[in-house]
PDB file of C-alpha atoms in Angstrom:
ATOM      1  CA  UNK A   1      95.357 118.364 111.028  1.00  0.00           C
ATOM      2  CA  UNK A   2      96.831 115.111 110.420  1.00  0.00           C
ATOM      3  CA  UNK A   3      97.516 114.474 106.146  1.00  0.00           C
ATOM      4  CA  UNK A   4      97.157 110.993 105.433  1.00  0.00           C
ATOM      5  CA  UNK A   5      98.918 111.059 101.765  1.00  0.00           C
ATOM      6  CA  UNK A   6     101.982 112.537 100.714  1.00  0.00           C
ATOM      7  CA  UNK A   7     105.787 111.051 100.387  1.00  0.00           C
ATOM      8  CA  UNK A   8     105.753 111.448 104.732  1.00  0.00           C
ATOM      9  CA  UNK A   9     102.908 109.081 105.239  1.00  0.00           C
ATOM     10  CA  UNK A  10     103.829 106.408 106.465  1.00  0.00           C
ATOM     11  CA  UNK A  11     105.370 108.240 109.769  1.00  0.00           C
ATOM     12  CA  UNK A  12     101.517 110.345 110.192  1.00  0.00           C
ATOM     13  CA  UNK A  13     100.347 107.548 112.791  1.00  0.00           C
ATOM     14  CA  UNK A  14     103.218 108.199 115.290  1.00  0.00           C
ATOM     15  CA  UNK A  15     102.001 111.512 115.154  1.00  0.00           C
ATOM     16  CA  UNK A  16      98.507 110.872 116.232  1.00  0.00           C
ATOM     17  CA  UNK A  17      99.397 109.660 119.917  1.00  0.00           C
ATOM     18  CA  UNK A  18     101.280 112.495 120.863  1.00  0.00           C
ATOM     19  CA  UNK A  19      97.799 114.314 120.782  1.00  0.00           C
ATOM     20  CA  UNK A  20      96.004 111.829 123.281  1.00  0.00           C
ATOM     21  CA  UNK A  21      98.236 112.394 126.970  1.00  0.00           C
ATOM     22  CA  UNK A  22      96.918 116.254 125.960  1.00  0.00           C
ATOM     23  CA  UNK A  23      93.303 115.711 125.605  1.00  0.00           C
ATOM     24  CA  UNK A  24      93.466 116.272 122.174  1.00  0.00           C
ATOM     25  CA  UNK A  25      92.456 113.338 120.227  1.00  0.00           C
ATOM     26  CA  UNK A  26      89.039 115.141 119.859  1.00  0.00           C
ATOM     27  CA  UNK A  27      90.562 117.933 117.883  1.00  0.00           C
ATOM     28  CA  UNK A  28      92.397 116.047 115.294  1.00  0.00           C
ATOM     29  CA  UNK A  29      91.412 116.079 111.882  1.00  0.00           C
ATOM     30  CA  UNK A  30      92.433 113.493 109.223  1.00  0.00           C
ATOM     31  CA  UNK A  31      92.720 114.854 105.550  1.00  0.00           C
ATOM     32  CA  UNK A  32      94.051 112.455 102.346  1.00  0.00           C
ATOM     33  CA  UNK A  33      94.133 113.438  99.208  1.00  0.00           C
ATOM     34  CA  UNK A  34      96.117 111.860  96.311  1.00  0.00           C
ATOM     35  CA  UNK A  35      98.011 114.557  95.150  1.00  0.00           C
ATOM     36  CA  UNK A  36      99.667 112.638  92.698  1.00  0.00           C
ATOM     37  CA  UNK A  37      99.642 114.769  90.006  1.00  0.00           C
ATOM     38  CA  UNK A  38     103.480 116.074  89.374  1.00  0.00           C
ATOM     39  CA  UNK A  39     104.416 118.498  86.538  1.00  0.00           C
ATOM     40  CA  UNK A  40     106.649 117.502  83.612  1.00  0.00           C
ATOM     41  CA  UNK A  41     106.539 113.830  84.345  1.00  0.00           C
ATOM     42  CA  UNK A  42     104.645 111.811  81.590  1.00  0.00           C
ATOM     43  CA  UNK A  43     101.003 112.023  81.975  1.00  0.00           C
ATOM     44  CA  UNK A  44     101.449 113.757  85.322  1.00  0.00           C
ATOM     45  CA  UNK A  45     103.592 110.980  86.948  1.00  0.00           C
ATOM     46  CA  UNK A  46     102.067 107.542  88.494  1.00  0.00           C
ATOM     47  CA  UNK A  47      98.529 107.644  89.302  1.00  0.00           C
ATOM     48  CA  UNK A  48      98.273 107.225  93.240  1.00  0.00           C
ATOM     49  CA  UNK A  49      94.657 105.730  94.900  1.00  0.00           C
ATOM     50  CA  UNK A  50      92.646 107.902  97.174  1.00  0.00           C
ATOM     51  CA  UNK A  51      92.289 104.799  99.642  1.00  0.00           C
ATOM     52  CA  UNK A  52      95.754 104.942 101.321  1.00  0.00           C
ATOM     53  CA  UNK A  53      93.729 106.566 104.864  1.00  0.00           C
ATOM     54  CA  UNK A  54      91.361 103.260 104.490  1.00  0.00           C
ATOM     55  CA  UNK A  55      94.098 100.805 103.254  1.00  0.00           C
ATOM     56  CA  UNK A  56      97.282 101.890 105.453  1.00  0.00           C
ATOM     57  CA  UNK A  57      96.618 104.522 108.333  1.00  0.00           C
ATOM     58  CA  UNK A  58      93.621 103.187 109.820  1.00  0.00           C
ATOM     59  CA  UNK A  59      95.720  99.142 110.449  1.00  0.00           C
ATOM     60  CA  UNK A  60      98.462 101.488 111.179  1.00  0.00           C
ATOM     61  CA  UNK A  61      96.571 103.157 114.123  1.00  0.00           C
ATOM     62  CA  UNK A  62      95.254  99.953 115.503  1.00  0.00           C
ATOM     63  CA  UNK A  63      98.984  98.302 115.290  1.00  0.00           C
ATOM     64  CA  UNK A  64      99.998 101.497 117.202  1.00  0.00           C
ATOM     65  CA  UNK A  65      97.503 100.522 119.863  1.00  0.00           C
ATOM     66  CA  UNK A  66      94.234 102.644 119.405  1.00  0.00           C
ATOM     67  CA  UNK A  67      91.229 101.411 119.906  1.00  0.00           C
ATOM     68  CA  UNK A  68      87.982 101.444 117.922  1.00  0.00           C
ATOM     69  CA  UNK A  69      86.287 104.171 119.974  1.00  0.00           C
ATOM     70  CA  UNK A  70      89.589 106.393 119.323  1.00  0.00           C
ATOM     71  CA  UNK A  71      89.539 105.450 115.600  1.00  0.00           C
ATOM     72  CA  UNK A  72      85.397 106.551 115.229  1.00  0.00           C
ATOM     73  CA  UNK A  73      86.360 109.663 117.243  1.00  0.00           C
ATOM     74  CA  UNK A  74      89.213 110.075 114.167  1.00  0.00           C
ATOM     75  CA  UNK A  75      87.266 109.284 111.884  1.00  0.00           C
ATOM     76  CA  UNK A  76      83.312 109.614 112.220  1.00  0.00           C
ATOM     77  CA  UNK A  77      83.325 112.160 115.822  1.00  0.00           C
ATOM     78  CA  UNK A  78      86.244 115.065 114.711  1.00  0.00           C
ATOM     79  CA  UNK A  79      84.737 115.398 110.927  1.00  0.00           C
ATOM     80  CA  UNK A  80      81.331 115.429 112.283  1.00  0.00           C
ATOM     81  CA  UNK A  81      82.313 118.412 114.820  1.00  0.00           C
ATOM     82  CA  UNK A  82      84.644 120.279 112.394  1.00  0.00           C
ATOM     83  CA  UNK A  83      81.934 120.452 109.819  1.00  0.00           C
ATOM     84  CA  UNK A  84      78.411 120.957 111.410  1.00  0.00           C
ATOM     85  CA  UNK A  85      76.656 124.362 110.401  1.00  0.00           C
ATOM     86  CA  UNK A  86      76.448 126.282 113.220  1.00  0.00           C
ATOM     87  CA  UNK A  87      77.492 129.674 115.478  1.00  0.00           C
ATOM     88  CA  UNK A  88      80.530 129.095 117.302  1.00  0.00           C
ATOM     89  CA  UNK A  89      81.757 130.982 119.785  1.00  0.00           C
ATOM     90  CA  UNK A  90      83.957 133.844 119.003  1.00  0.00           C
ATOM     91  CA  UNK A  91      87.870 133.639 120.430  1.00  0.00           C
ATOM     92  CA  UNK A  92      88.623 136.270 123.055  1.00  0.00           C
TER      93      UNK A  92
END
């Protein structure tokens, strides 16, 4: 799974490629969440968006030179797979 929020970010789309000589860009996973919530700060810190994935990572994928059919298989294909209702087969 590749986490599109946190204070190591910004390095997540150099990340991604390593998975596509394998064969493996169809079994990555994106996940963002905020998480900006820290205890002890005033009101919980500075309130982060939940639109860095849309905002930042996907230009940052296409600046790192994938294309639009690897960005829906990212983003549209992977989620689709990981989250269907249905039997899978079990592991030996």
């Amino acid at each position: 799974m590749v986490n599109a929020d946190g204070p190591s970010w910004p390095r997540r789309p150099t990340d991604v490629p390593a998975f596509e000589p394998e064969g493996l860009l169809d079994r990555v996973l994106v996940s963002h969440d905020a998480g900006w919530y820290h205890v002890g700060e005033p009101g919980g810190g500075t309130f982060r968006q939940y639109d860095t994935l849309f905002t930042e990572f996907l230009s940052a994928l296409e600046a790192a030179g994938f294309t639009n059919e690897e960005i829906h298989q990212l983003t549209v294909v992977d989620p689709d797979s990981a989250f269907l209702v249905r039997v899978r087969a079990r592991s030996p």
